[in-house]
Amino acid sequence: MGTGVLAFSTTRQGGCSTGNYAAFNINMFCGDNPAHIAENRQALSQLLGIPEQHLVIPHQVHGVTIHRVDTPPTETIEGVDAVMTNRPQLCIGVSTADCIPILLHDTVRQAVCAVHAGWRGTVQRIAEKAIAAMHDAYGTEAKDLHAVIGPGISLDSFEVGDEVYEQFQSAGFDMSVIARREAKWHINLPLCNQLQLEAVGVTDIYQSDICTYKQYDKYFSARRLGINSGRIYTAIMLK
């Protein structure tokens, strides 16, 4: 993502969690063994060279609340689906297991944001709202952003009912571009978020093209493993 910034998504490899949490899970809201979570968090913070309390992991609720982080949080950031900061050495990230993680880096003002865009957040245009929040907080202009759309469920694998299709349609999305009819409707969540970013003026967008459902051996997938399973941590940190 350029100089002065570190961005990554964790995989399932390298940790000590077991079962459907195996092996590297640092999310404390999905039912994993707290001792395993603590050990994995410690390992990640050591790898990043930061104190463990500088790992920022909000408790997400599929909403559109965006939270500014200026200091290491002393308690859980509750009910938040995007976090932003302009402070170095604070690793801000979101947890996913099929939902779409988005990382934003303002290359001019040196501010960053991590966004959790499940289908509900995508319908509510959380990516657009995050950029607006960065503009209000830091003066961010969309043209100065570098965006990464991380591992998530693909069009092939994201089968939905008519009620979900209708919510996207009602929200004004071009369904001929983002949806495909097979036995049921399929929706392209990564593309849907890319189009949102492009609509507000972001031109520098990297699409990972990793499908968590297809690659559930490497990445957590709630549709494959059930909700009682681990989460990918997709994060960004100013150096």
PDB file of C-alpha atoms in Angstrom, residues 11-207:
ATOM      1  CA  THR A  11      -4.775 -16.681   7.423  1.00  0.00           C
ATOM      2  CA  ARG A  12      -5.728 -19.825   9.334  1.00  0.00           C
ATOM      3  CA  GLN A  13      -2.091 -20.893   9.555  1.00  0.00           C
ATOM      4  CA  GLY A  14       0.384 -20.463  12.391  1.00  0.00           C
ATOM      5  CA  GLY A  15      -1.666 -20.204  15.584  1.00  0.00           C
ATOM      6  CA  CYS A  16      -2.699 -22.448  18.450  1.00  0.00           C
ATOM      7  CA  SER A  17      -6.515 -22.450  18.193  1.00  0.00           C
ATOM      8  CA  THR A  18      -8.212 -25.783  17.486  1.00  0.00           C
ATOM      9  CA  GLY A  19     -11.230 -27.214  15.666  1.00  0.00           C
ATOM     10  CA  ASN A  20     -13.067 -24.689  13.494  1.00  0.00           C
ATOM     11  CA  TYR A  21     -10.917 -21.960  15.073  1.00  0.00           C
ATOM     12  CA  ALA A  22      -7.711 -23.596  13.873  1.00  0.00           C
ATOM     13  CA  ALA A  23      -5.287 -22.281  13.942  1.00  0.00           C
ATOM     14  CA  PHE A  24      -4.814 -18.511  13.969  1.00  0.00           C
ATOM     15  CA  ASN A  25      -7.798 -16.644  15.426  1.00  0.00           C
ATOM     16  CA  ILE A  26      -7.519 -13.425  17.466  1.00  0.00           C
ATOM     17  CA  ASN A  27     -11.208 -12.540  17.537  1.00  0.00           C
ATOM     18  CA  MET A  28     -12.716 -12.716  21.016  1.00  0.00           C
ATOM     19  CA  PHE A  29     -16.378 -12.518  19.952  1.00  0.00           C
ATOM     20  CA  CYS A  30     -16.754 -15.847  18.121  1.00  0.00           C
ATOM     21  CA  GLY A  31     -16.527 -18.415  20.938  1.00  0.00           C
ATOM     22  CA  ASP A  32     -12.863 -19.425  20.758  1.00  0.00           C
ATOM     23  CA  ASN A  33     -10.826 -20.451  23.835  1.00  0.00           C
ATOM     24  CA  PRO A  34      -9.653 -17.205  25.534  1.00  0.00           C
ATOM     25  CA  ALA A  35      -6.208 -18.685  26.255  1.00  0.00           C
ATOM     26  CA  HIS A  36      -5.717 -19.486  22.556  1.00  0.00           C
ATOM     27  CA  ILE A  37      -6.904 -16.018  21.530  1.00  0.00           C
ATOM     28  CA  ALA A  38      -4.458 -14.420  23.977  1.00  0.00           C
ATOM     29  CA  GLU A  39      -1.524 -16.480  22.695  1.00  0.00           C
ATOM     30  CA  ASN A  40      -2.334 -15.689  19.069  1.00  0.00           C
ATOM     31  CA  ARG A  41      -2.760 -11.971  19.823  1.00  0.00           C
ATOM     32  CA  GLN A  42       0.595 -11.922  21.573  1.00  0.00           C
ATOM     33  CA  ALA A  43       2.250 -13.619  18.612  1.00  0.00           C
ATOM     34  CA  LEU A  44       0.789 -11.088  16.167  1.00  0.00           C
ATOM     35  CA  SER A  45       1.726  -8.054  18.251  1.00  0.00           C
ATOM     36  CA  GLN A  46       5.300  -9.377  18.582  1.00  0.00           C
ATOM     37  CA  LEU A  47       5.480  -9.867  14.818  1.00  0.00           C
ATOM     38  CA  LEU A  48       4.280  -6.300  14.276  1.00  0.00           C
ATOM     39  CA  GLY A  49       6.612  -4.928  16.939  1.00  0.00           C
ATOM     40  CA  ILE A  50       3.865  -3.164  18.887  1.00  0.00           C
ATOM     41  CA  PRO A  51       2.356  -3.562  22.382  1.00  0.00           C
ATOM     42  CA  GLU A  52      -0.624  -5.920  22.420  1.00  0.00           C
ATOM     43  CA  GLN A  53      -2.993  -3.115  23.449  1.00  0.00           C
ATOM     44  CA  HIS A  54      -2.182  -1.408  20.136  1.00  0.00           C
ATOM     45  CA  LEU A  55      -4.110  -4.165  18.292  1.00  0.00           C
ATOM     46  CA  VAL A  56      -7.530  -2.597  17.701  1.00  0.00           C
ATOM     47  CA  ILE A  57     -10.381  -5.078  17.130  1.00  0.00           C
ATOM     48  CA  PRO A  58     -13.906  -3.623  17.398  1.00  0.00           C
ATOM     49  CA  HIS A  59     -17.017  -5.662  18.205  1.00  0.00           C
ATOM     50  CA  GLN A  60     -18.903  -5.454  14.917  1.00  0.00           C
ATOM     51  CA  VAL A  61     -22.695  -5.469  14.506  1.00  0.00           C
ATOM     52  CA  HIS A  62     -23.241  -5.196  10.718  1.00  0.00           C
ATOM     53  CA  GLY A  63     -23.996  -1.485  11.105  1.00  0.00           C
ATOM     54  CA  VAL A  64     -22.381   1.640   9.685  1.00  0.00           C
ATOM     55  CA  THR A  65     -20.827   3.255  12.764  1.00  0.00           C
ATOM     56  CA  ILE A  66     -17.285   4.497  12.130  1.00  0.00           C
ATOM     57  CA  HIS A  67     -15.046   5.089  15.149  1.00  0.00           C
ATOM     58  CA  ARG A  68     -11.969   7.310  15.335  1.00  0.00           C
ATOM     59  CA  VAL A  69      -9.076   5.871  17.340  1.00  0.00           C
ATOM     60  CA  ASP A  70      -6.488   8.286  18.732  1.00  0.00           C
ATOM     61  CA  THR A  71      -5.090   6.231  21.617  1.00  0.00           C
ATOM     62  CA  PRO A  72      -4.911   2.496  22.381  1.00  0.00           C
ATOM     63  CA  PRO A  73      -8.405   1.526  23.599  1.00  0.00           C
ATOM     64  CA  THR A  74      -8.710   0.470  27.234  1.00  0.00           C
ATOM     65  CA  GLU A  75     -11.990  -1.389  26.674  1.00  0.00           C
ATOM     66  CA  THR A  76     -13.867  -3.039  23.812  1.00  0.00           C
ATOM     67  CA  ILE A  77     -14.970  -0.707  21.027  1.00  0.00           C
ATOM     68  CA  GLU A  78     -18.602  -1.805  20.948  1.00  0.00           C
ATOM     69  CA  GLY A  79     -21.023  -1.700  18.022  1.00  0.00           C
ATOM     70  CA  VAL A  80     -18.563  -0.413  15.427  1.00  0.00           C
ATOM     71  CA  ASP A  81     -17.935  -1.667  11.867  1.00  0.00           C
ATOM     72  CA  ALA A  82     -15.153   0.662  10.743  1.00  0.00           C
ATOM     73  CA  VAL A  83     -12.207   2.205  12.563  1.00  0.00           C
ATOM     74  CA  MET A  84      -9.895   5.020  11.471  1.00  0.00           C
ATOM     75  CA  THR A  85      -6.764   6.682  12.799  1.00  0.00           C
ATOM     76  CA  ASN A  86      -3.927   9.010  11.843  1.00  0.00           C
ATOM     77  CA  ARG A  87      -1.672   7.839  14.664  1.00  0.00           C
ATOM     78  CA  PRO A  88       1.348   5.627  13.940  1.00  0.00           C
ATOM     79  CA  GLN A  89       1.830   2.249  15.612  1.00  0.00           C
ATOM     80  CA  LEU A  90      -1.907   1.707  16.105  1.00  0.00           C
ATOM     81  CA  CYS A  91      -2.956  -1.424  14.191  1.00  0.00           C
ATOM     82  CA  ILE A  92      -6.636  -0.993  13.312  1.00  0.00           C
ATOM     83  CA  GLY A  93      -8.550  -3.845  11.751  1.00  0.00           C
ATOM     84  CA  VAL A  94     -11.826  -5.637  11.170  1.00  0.00           C
ATOM     85  CA  SER A  95     -12.846  -9.279  11.535  1.00  0.00           C
ATOM     86  CA  THR A  96     -14.427 -11.248   8.697  1.00  0.00           C
ATOM     87  CA  ALA A  97     -15.258 -14.786   7.606  1.00  0.00           C
ATOM     88  CA  ASP A  98     -16.906 -14.229   4.181  1.00  0.00           C
ATOM     89  CA  CYS A  99     -17.794 -10.540   4.618  1.00  0.00           C
ATOM     90  CA  ILE A 100     -15.690  -8.028   2.701  1.00  0.00           C
ATOM     91  CA  PRO A 101     -12.852  -6.188   4.471  1.00  0.00           C
ATOM     92  CA  ILE A 102     -11.759  -2.858   2.992  1.00  0.00           C
ATOM     93  CA  LEU A 103      -8.600  -0.937   3.886  1.00  0.00           C
ATOM     94  CA  LEU A 104      -8.199   2.748   3.031  1.00  0.00           C
ATOM     95  CA  HIS A 105      -4.964   4.765   3.132  1.00  0.00           C
ATOM     96  CA  ASP A 106      -4.929   8.525   2.640  1.00  0.00           C
ATOM     97  CA  THR A 107      -1.506   8.855   1.060  1.00  0.00           C
ATOM     98  CA  VAL A 108      -1.427  12.662   1.433  1.00  0.00           C
ATOM     99  CA  ARG A 109      -2.641  13.206   5.015  1.00  0.00           C
ATOM    100  CA  GLN A 110      -1.426   9.836   6.333  1.00  0.00           C
ATOM    101  CA  ALA A 111      -4.684   8.542   7.757  1.00  0.00           C
ATOM    102  CA  VAL A 112      -6.047   5.010   7.506  1.00  0.00           C
ATOM    103  CA  CYS A 113      -9.362   3.202   7.896  1.00  0.00           C
ATOM    104  CA  ALA A 114     -10.451  -0.448   8.128  1.00  0.00           C
ATOM    105  CA  VAL A 115     -14.022  -1.262   7.062  1.00  0.00           C
ATOM    106  CA  HIS A 116     -16.218  -4.344   7.601  1.00  0.00           C
ATOM    107  CA  ALA A 117     -18.670  -4.645   4.709  1.00  0.00           C
ATOM    108  CA  GLY A 118     -20.960  -7.627   4.972  1.00  0.00           C
ATOM    109  CA  TRP A 119     -24.006  -7.617   2.753  1.00  0.00           C
ATOM    110  CA  ARG A 120     -25.905  -5.412   5.226  1.00  0.00           C
ATOM    111  CA  GLY A 121     -23.078  -2.907   5.460  1.00  0.00           C
ATOM    112  CA  THR A 122     -22.672  -2.964   1.691  1.00  0.00           C
ATOM    113  CA  VAL A 123     -26.374  -2.217   1.182  1.00  0.00           C
ATOM    114  CA  GLN A 124     -26.009   0.701   3.607  1.00  0.00           C
ATOM    115  CA  ARG A 125     -22.914   1.912   1.706  1.00  0.00           C
ATOM    116  CA  ILE A 126     -20.483   1.742   4.612  1.00  0.00           C
ATOM    117  CA  ALA A 127     -17.503   2.189   2.269  1.00  0.00           C
ATOM    118  CA  GLU A 128     -18.868   5.551   1.115  1.00  0.00           C
ATOM    119  CA  LYS A 129     -19.683   6.550   4.699  1.00  0.00           C
ATOM    120  CA  ALA A 130     -16.153   5.660   5.832  1.00  0.00           C
ATOM    121  CA  ILE A 131     -14.623   7.960   3.225  1.00  0.00           C
ATOM    122  CA  ALA A 132     -16.993  10.754   4.287  1.00  0.00           C
ATOM    123  CA  ALA A 133     -15.954  10.185   7.917  1.00  0.00           C
ATOM    124  CA  MET A 134     -12.262  10.362   6.953  1.00  0.00           C
ATOM    125  CA  HIS A 135     -12.950  13.614   5.124  1.00  0.00           C
ATOM    126  CA  ASP A 136     -14.636  15.079   8.209  1.00  0.00           C
ATOM    127  CA  ALA A 137     -11.879  13.878  10.556  1.00  0.00           C
ATOM    128  CA  TYR A 138      -8.739  14.388   8.492  1.00  0.00           C
ATOM    129  CA  GLY A 139      -9.687  16.299   5.340  1.00  0.00           C
ATOM    130  CA  THR A 140      -9.285  13.163   3.218  1.00  0.00           C
ATOM    131  CA  GLU A 141     -10.044  13.461  -0.506  1.00  0.00           C
ATOM    132  CA  ALA A 142     -11.139  10.312  -2.348  1.00  0.00           C
ATOM    133  CA  LYS A 143      -8.591  10.919  -5.110  1.00  0.00           C
ATOM    134  CA  ASP A 144      -5.782  10.563  -2.558  1.00  0.00           C
ATOM    135  CA  LEU A 145      -6.927   7.171  -1.271  1.00  0.00           C
ATOM    136  CA  HIS A 146      -5.372   3.814  -1.958  1.00  0.00           C
ATOM    137  CA  ALA A 147      -7.946   1.086  -1.300  1.00  0.00           C
ATOM    138  CA  VAL A 148      -7.578  -2.655  -0.809  1.00  0.00           C
ATOM    139  CA  ILE A 149     -10.536  -5.038  -0.931  1.00  0.00           C
ATOM    140  CA  GLY A 150      -9.435  -8.101   0.996  1.00  0.00           C
ATOM    141  CA  PRO A 151     -10.445 -11.787   1.116  1.00  0.00           C
ATOM    142  CA  GLY A 152     -14.202 -12.362   1.074  1.00  0.00           C
ATOM    143  CA  ILE A 153     -16.936 -14.420  -0.510  1.00  0.00           C
ATOM    144  CA  SER A 154     -17.116 -14.347  -4.317  1.00  0.00           C
ATOM    145  CA  LEU A 155     -20.020 -14.008  -6.733  1.00  0.00           C
ATOM    146  CA  ASP A 156     -19.869 -17.760  -7.432  1.00  0.00           C
ATOM    147  CA  SER A 157     -20.255 -18.647  -3.767  1.00  0.00           C
ATOM    148  CA  PHE A 158     -22.544 -15.910  -2.403  1.00  0.00           C
ATOM    149  CA  GLU A 159     -26.003 -17.348  -2.951  1.00  0.00           C
ATOM    150  CA  VAL A 160     -28.847 -15.265  -1.502  1.00  0.00           C
ATOM    151  CA  GLY A 161     -32.620 -15.321  -1.181  1.00  0.00           C
ATOM    152  CA  ASP A 162     -34.981 -12.969  -2.991  1.00  0.00           C
ATOM    153  CA  GLU A 163     -35.274 -10.760   0.106  1.00  0.00           C
ATOM    154  CA  VAL A 164     -31.542  -9.957   0.061  1.00  0.00           C
ATOM    155  CA  TYR A 165     -31.607  -9.324  -3.695  1.00  0.00           C
ATOM    156  CA  GLU A 166     -34.534  -6.946  -3.204  1.00  0.00           C
ATOM    157  CA  GLN A 167     -32.664  -4.975  -0.534  1.00  0.00           C
ATOM    158  CA  PHE A 168     -29.802  -4.318  -2.951  1.00  0.00           C
ATOM    159  CA  GLN A 169     -32.269  -3.433  -5.682  1.00  0.00           C
ATOM    160  CA  SER A 170     -34.171  -1.050  -3.382  1.00  0.00           C
ATOM    161  CA  ALA A 171     -30.885   0.607  -2.383  1.00  0.00           C
ATOM    162  CA  GLY A 172     -30.316   1.605  -6.009  1.00  0.00           C
ATOM    163  CA  PHE A 173     -27.605  -0.817  -7.100  1.00  0.00           C
ATOM    164  CA  ASP A 174     -27.394  -1.839 -10.759  1.00  0.00           C
ATOM    165  CA  MET A 175     -28.414  -5.482 -10.395  1.00  0.00           C
ATOM    166  CA  SER A 176     -27.472  -6.289 -13.992  1.00  0.00           C
ATOM    167  CA  VAL A 177     -23.848  -5.586 -13.006  1.00  0.00           C
ATOM    168  CA  ILE A 178     -23.613  -7.055  -9.486  1.00  0.00           C
ATOM    169  CA  ALA A 179     -26.045 -10.021  -9.576  1.00  0.00           C
ATOM    170  CA  ARG A 180     -26.503 -13.270 -11.472  1.00  0.00           C
ATOM    171  CA  ARG A 181     -29.399 -15.695 -11.428  1.00  0.00           C
ATOM    172  CA  GLU A 182     -28.714 -19.419 -11.103  1.00  0.00           C
ATOM    173  CA  ALA A 183     -30.910 -21.699  -8.982  1.00  0.00           C
ATOM    174  CA  LYS A 184     -30.925 -18.669  -6.662  1.00  0.00           C
ATOM    175  CA  TRP A 185     -29.553 -15.162  -6.916  1.00  0.00           C
ATOM    176  CA  HIS A 186     -25.819 -14.604  -6.532  1.00  0.00           C
ATOM    177  CA  ILE A 187     -24.405 -11.182  -5.621  1.00  0.00           C
ATOM    178  CA  ASN A 188     -20.885  -9.907  -6.214  1.00  0.00           C
ATOM    179  CA  LEU A 189     -20.017  -8.222  -2.907  1.00  0.00           C
ATOM    180  CA  PRO A 190     -16.383  -7.358  -3.769  1.00  0.00           C
ATOM    181  CA  LEU A 191     -17.473  -5.665  -7.002  1.00  0.00           C
ATOM    182  CA  CYS A 192     -20.354  -3.934  -5.247  1.00  0.00           C
ATOM    183  CA  ASN A 193     -17.915  -2.306  -2.837  1.00  0.00           C
ATOM    184  CA  GLN A 194     -15.460  -1.472  -5.609  1.00  0.00           C
ATOM    185  CA  LEU A 195     -18.233   0.350  -7.482  1.00  0.00           C
ATOM    186  CA  GLN A 196     -19.050   2.339  -4.340  1.00  0.00           C
ATOM    187  CA  LEU A 197     -15.427   3.411  -3.998  1.00  0.00           C
ATOM    188  CA  GLU A 198     -15.249   4.374  -7.673  1.00  0.00           C
ATOM    189  CA  ALA A 199     -18.519   6.320  -7.419  1.00  0.00           C
ATOM    190  CA  VAL A 200     -17.054   8.705  -4.840  1.00  0.00           C
ATOM    191  CA  GLY A 201     -13.784   9.187  -6.740  1.00  0.00           C
ATOM    192  CA  VAL A 202     -11.356   6.478  -5.580  1.00  0.00           C
ATOM    193  CA  THR A 203      -9.268   5.303  -8.541  1.00  0.00           C
ATOM    194  CA  ASP A 204      -6.456   3.347  -6.872  1.00  0.00           C
ATOM    195  CA  ILE A 205      -8.188   0.091  -5.869  1.00  0.00           C
ATOM    196  CA  TYR A 206      -6.615  -3.333  -5.375  1.00  0.00           C
ATOM    197  CA  GLN A 207      -9.019  -6.278  -5.461  1.00  0.00           C
TER     198      GLN A 207
END
